[in-house]
Short mmCIF file of C-alpha atoms in Angstrom, two decimals:
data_model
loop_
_atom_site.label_atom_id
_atom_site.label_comp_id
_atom_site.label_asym_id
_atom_site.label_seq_id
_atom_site.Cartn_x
_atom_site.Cartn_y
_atom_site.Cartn_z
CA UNK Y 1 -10.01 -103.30 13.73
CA UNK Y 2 -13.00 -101.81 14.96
CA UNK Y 3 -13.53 -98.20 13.71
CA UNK Y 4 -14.32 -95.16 16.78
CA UNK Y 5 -17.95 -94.63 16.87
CA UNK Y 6 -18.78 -90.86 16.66
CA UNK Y 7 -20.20 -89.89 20.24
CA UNK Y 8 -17.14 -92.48 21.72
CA UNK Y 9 -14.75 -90.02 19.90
CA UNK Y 10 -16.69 -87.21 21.11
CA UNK Y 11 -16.64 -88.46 24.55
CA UNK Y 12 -12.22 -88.85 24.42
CA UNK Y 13 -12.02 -85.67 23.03
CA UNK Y 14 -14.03 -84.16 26.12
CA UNK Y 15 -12.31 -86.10 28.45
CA UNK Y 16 -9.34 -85.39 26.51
CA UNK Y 17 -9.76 -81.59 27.03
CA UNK Y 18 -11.06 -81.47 30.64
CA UNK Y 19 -7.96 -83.31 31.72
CA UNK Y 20 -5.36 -80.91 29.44
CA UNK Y 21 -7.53 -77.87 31.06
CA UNK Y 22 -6.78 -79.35 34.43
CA UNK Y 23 -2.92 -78.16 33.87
CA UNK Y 24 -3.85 -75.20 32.86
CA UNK Y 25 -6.38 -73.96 35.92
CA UNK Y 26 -5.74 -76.67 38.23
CA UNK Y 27 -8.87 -75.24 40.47
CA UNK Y 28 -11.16 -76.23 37.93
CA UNK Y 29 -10.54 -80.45 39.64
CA UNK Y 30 -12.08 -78.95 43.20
CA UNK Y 31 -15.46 -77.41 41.35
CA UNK Y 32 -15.58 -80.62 38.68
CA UNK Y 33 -14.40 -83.93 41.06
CA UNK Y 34 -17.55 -84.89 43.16
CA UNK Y 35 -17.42 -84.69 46.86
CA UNK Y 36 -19.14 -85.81 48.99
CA UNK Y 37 -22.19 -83.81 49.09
CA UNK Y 38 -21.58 -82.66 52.93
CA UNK Y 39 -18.60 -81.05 52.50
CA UNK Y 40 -18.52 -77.50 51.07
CA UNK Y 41 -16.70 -77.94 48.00
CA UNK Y 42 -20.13 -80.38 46.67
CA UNK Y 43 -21.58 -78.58 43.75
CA UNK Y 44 -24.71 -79.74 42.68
CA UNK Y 45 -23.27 -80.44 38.82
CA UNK Y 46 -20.45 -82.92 40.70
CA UNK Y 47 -22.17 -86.01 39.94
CA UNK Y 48 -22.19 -85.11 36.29
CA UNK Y 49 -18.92 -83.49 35.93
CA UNK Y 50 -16.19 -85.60 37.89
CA UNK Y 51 -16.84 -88.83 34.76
CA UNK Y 52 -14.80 -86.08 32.70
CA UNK Y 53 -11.78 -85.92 35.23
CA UNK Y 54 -8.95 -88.02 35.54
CA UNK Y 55 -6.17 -88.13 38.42
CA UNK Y 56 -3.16 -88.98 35.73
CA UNK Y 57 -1.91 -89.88 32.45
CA UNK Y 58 -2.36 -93.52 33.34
CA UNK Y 59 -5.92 -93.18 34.24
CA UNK Y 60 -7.31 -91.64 31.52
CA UNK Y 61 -5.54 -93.42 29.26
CA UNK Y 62 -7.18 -97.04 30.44
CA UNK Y 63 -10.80 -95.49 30.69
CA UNK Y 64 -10.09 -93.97 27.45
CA UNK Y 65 -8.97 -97.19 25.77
CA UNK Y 66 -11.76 -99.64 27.12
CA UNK Y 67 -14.38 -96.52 25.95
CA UNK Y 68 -13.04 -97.05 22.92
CA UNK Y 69 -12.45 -101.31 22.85
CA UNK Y 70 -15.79 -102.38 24.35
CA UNK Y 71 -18.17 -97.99 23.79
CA UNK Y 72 -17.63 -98.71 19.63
CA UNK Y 73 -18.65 -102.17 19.65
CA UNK Y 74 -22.09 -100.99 21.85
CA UNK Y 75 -22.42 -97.78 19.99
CA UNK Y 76 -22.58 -99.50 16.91
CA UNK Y 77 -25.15 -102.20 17.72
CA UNK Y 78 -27.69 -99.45 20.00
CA UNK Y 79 -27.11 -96.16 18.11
CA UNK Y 80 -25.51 -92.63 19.72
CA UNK Y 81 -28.77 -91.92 21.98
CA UNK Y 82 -29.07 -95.03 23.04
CA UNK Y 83 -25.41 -95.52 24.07
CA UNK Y 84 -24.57 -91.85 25.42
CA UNK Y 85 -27.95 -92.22 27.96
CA UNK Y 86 -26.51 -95.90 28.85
CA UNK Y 87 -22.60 -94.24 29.86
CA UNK Y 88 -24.20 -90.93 31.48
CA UNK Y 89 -26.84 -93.61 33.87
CA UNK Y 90 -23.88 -95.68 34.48
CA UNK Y 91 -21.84 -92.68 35.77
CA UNK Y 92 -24.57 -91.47 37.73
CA UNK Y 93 -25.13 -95.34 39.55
CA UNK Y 94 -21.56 -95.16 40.38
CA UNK Y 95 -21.46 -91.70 42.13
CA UNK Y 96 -24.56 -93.06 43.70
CA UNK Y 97 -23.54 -96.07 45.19
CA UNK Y 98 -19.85 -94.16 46.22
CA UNK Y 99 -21.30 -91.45 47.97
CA UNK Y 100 -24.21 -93.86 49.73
CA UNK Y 101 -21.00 -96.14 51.08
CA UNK Y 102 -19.19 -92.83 52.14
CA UNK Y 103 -22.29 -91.73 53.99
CA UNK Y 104 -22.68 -94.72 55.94
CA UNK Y 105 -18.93 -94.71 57.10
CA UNK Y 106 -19.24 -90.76 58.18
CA UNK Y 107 -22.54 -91.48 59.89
CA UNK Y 108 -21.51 -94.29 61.70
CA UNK Y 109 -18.76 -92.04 63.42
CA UNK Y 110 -21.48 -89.08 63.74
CA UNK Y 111 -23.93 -91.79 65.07
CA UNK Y 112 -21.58 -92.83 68.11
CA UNK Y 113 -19.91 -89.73 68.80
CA UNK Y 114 -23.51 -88.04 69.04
CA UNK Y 115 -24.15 -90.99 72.08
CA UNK Y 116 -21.59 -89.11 73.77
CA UNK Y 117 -22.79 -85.58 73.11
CA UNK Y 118 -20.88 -84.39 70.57
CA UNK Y 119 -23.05 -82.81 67.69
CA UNK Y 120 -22.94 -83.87 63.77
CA UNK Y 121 -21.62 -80.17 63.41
CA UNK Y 122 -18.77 -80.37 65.19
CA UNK Y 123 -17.59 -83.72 64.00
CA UNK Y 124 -17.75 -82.09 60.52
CA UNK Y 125 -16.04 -79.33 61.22
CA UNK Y 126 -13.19 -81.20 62.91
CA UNK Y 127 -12.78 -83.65 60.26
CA UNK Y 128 -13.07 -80.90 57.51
CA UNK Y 129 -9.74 -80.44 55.91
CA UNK Y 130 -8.89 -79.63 52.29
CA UNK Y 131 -5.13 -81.03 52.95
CA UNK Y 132 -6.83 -84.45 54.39
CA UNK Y 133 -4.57 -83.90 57.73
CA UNK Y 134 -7.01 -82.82 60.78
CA UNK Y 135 -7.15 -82.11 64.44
CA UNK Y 136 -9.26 -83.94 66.66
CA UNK Y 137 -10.31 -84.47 70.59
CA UNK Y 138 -8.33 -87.37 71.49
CA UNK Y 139 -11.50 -88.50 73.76
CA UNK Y 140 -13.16 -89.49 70.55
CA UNK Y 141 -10.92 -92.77 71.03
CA UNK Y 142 -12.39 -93.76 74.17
CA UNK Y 143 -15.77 -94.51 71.66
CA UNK Y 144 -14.57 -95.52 68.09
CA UNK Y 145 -11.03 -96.28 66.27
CA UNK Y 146 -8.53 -94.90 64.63
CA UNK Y 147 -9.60 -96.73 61.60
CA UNK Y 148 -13.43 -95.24 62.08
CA UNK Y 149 -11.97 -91.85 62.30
CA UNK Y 150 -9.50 -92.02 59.53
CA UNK Y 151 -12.15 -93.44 57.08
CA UNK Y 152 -14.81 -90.83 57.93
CA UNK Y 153 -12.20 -88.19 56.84
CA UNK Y 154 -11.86 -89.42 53.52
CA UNK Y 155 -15.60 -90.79 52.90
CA UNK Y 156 -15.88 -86.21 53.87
CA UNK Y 157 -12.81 -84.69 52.03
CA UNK Y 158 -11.24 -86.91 49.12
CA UNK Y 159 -13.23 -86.62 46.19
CA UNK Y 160 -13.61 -89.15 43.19
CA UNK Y 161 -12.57 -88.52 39.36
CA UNK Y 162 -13.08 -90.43 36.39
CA UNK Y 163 -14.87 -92.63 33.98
CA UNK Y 164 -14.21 -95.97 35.33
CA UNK Y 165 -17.85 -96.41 36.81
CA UNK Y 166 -19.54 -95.75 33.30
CA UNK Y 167 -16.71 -97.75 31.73
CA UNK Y 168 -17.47 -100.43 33.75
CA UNK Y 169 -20.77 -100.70 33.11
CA UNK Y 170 -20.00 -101.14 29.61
CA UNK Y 171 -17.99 -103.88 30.63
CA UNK Y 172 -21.10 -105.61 32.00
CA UNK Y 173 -23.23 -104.75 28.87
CA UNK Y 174 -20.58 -106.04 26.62
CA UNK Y 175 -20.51 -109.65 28.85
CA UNK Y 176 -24.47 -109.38 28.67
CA UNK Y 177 -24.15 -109.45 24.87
CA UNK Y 178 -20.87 -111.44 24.16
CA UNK Y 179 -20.75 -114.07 26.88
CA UNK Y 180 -18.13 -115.78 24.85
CA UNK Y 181 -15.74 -113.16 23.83
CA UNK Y 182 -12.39 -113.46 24.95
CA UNK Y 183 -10.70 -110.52 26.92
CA UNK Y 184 -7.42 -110.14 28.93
CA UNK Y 185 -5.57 -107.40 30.72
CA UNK Y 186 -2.94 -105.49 29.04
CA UNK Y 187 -0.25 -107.01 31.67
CA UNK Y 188 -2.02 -110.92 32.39
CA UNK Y 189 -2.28 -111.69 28.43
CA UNK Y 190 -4.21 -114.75 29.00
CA UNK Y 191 -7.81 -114.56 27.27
CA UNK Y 192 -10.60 -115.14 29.16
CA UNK Y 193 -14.48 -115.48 28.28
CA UNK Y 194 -15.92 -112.54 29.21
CA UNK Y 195 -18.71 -114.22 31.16
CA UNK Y 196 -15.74 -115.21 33.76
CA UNK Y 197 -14.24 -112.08 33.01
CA UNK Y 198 -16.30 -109.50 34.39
CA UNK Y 199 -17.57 -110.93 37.34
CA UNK Y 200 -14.03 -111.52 38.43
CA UNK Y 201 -12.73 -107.92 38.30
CA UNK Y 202 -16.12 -107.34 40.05
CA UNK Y 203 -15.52 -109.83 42.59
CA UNK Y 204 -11.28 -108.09 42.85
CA UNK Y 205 -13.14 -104.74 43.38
CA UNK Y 206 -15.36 -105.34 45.82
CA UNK Y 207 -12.69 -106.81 47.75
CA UNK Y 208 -10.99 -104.21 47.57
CA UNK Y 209 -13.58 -101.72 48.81
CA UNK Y 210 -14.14 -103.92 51.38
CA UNK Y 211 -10.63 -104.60 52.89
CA UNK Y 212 -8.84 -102.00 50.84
CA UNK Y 213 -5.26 -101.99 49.58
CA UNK Y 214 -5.70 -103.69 46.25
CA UNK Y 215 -6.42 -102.94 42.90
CA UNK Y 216 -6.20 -105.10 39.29
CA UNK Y 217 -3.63 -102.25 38.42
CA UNK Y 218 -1.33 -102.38 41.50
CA UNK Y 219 -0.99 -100.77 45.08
CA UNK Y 220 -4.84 -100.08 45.61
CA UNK Y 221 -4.64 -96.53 46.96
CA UNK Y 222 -6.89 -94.12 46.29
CA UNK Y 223 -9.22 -96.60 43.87
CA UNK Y 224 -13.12 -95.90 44.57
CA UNK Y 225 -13.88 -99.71 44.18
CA UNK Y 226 -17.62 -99.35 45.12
CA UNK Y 227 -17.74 -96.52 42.08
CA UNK Y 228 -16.39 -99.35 39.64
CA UNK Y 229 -19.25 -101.48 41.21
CA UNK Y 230 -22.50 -98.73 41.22
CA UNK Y 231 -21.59 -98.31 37.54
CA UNK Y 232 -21.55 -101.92 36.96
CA UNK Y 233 -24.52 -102.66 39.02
CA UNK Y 234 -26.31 -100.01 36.92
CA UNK Y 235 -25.39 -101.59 33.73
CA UNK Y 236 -26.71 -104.98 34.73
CA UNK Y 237 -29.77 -103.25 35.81
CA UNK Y 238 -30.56 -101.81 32.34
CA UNK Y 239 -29.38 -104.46 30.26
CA UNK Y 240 -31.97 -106.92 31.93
CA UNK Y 241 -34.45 -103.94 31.86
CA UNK Y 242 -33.65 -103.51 28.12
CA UNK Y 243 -33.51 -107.50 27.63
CA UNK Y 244 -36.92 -107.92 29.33
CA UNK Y 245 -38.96 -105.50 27.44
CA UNK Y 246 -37.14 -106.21 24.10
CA UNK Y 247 -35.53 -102.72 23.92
CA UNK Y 248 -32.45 -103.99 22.65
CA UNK Y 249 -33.87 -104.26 19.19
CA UNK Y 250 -34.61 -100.55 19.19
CA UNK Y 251 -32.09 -97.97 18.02
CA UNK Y 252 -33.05 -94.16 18.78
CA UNK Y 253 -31.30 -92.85 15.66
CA UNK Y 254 -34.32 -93.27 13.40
#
């Protein structure tokens, strides 16, 4: 059995103790989640912080057990710098590539409501709500949908928490290095090369994002699919970085 790599245990425990303190001072998830960065709970520390929250026991467990599986195996070949600065870039693609897809759906209401004179201002401060339920000028149906309206309130006001983007792109490294390995899902125990692997949660995910209402772990609500796929995105982009300039062969921990 693979033994925990030291900053992979240091990472749990953190996570670990952010999520406990959560209980405790339950304000501390609107300062630490990230939001997006137009609404006026955004803290500039947000893109950092919310990899260290979780929404439930579930959650945190499955980030915390694939940091373990697939962070000890990488730790152990790259060394602690070299694996903490892969996870925190990871974390950061994935809050990237979330809040750029939440920008476009809240400016592509702002956009058409603004061809009918109503200013970005007030279209924030209408959909502004830190319940997530809203009052709006029913006119704003004559120019976009229900749907429009309904996603530009939550690309505003419902945050994102948790590890999966970094975990995910260790996912990706670990297919980059160990094509062949076999993985499975703790409910589908059917092994799979993790070549084919990968790219097919990918491929779930991004449906998801894109039609919404499913998720590899059931019902599909409230999953930030196109956070799962920045952090994986950003993982393939530094393992062919690393590949192509031989970096791989270099640990940090000399």
């Amino acid at each position: 059995m693979m033994r925990m790599t030291e900053t992979v245990k240091q990472l749990i425990i953190i996570n670990a103790l952010f999520f406990i303190g959560t209980y405790f001072v339950p304000a501390t998830m609107q300062y630490l989640a990230l939001y997006n960065f137009e609404n006026p709970n955004f803290y500039i520390w947000q893109p950092l912080t919310h990899m260290f929250m979780h929404g439930g026991m579930m959650h945190i467990f499955f980030n915390m057990f694939a940091l373990f599986s697939f962070g000890s195996t990488l730790e152990s070949i790259w060394g602690s710098k070299k694996f903490l600065l892969f996870y925190l870039v990871c974390g950061f693609g994935a809050a990237a590539l979330h809040t750029g897809v939440n920008y476009y759906s809240l400016h592509e209401l702002i956009s058409t409501l603004g061809q009918h004179g109503i200013s970005k201002q007030t279209i924030l401060e209408t959909i502004y709500s830190n319940t997530g339920s809203f009052k709006y000028d029913t006119r704003w149906l004559n120019y976009v949908s229900m749907e429009q309206i309904t996603n530009a309130a939550s690309a505003l006001n419902v945050p994102v928490v948790g590890a999966s983007g970094a975990i995910y792109g260790l996912l990706v490294a670990f297919a980059f290095m160990f094509p062949n390995a076999e993985l499975m899902l703790m409910f589908l125990p059917i092994p799979i090369k993790a070549k084919y692997f990968v790219p097919g949660i990918l491929l779930l995910d991004l449906y998801g994002g894109i039609f919404g209402g499913f998720s590899i772990f059931g019902g599909g609500s409230g999953i930030a699919h196109f956070a799962h796929i920045g952090g994986a995105l950003m993982g393939y982009l530094l393992m062919w970085y690393w590949k192509k300039n031989q970096f791989k062969h270099n640990r940090w921990d000399l």
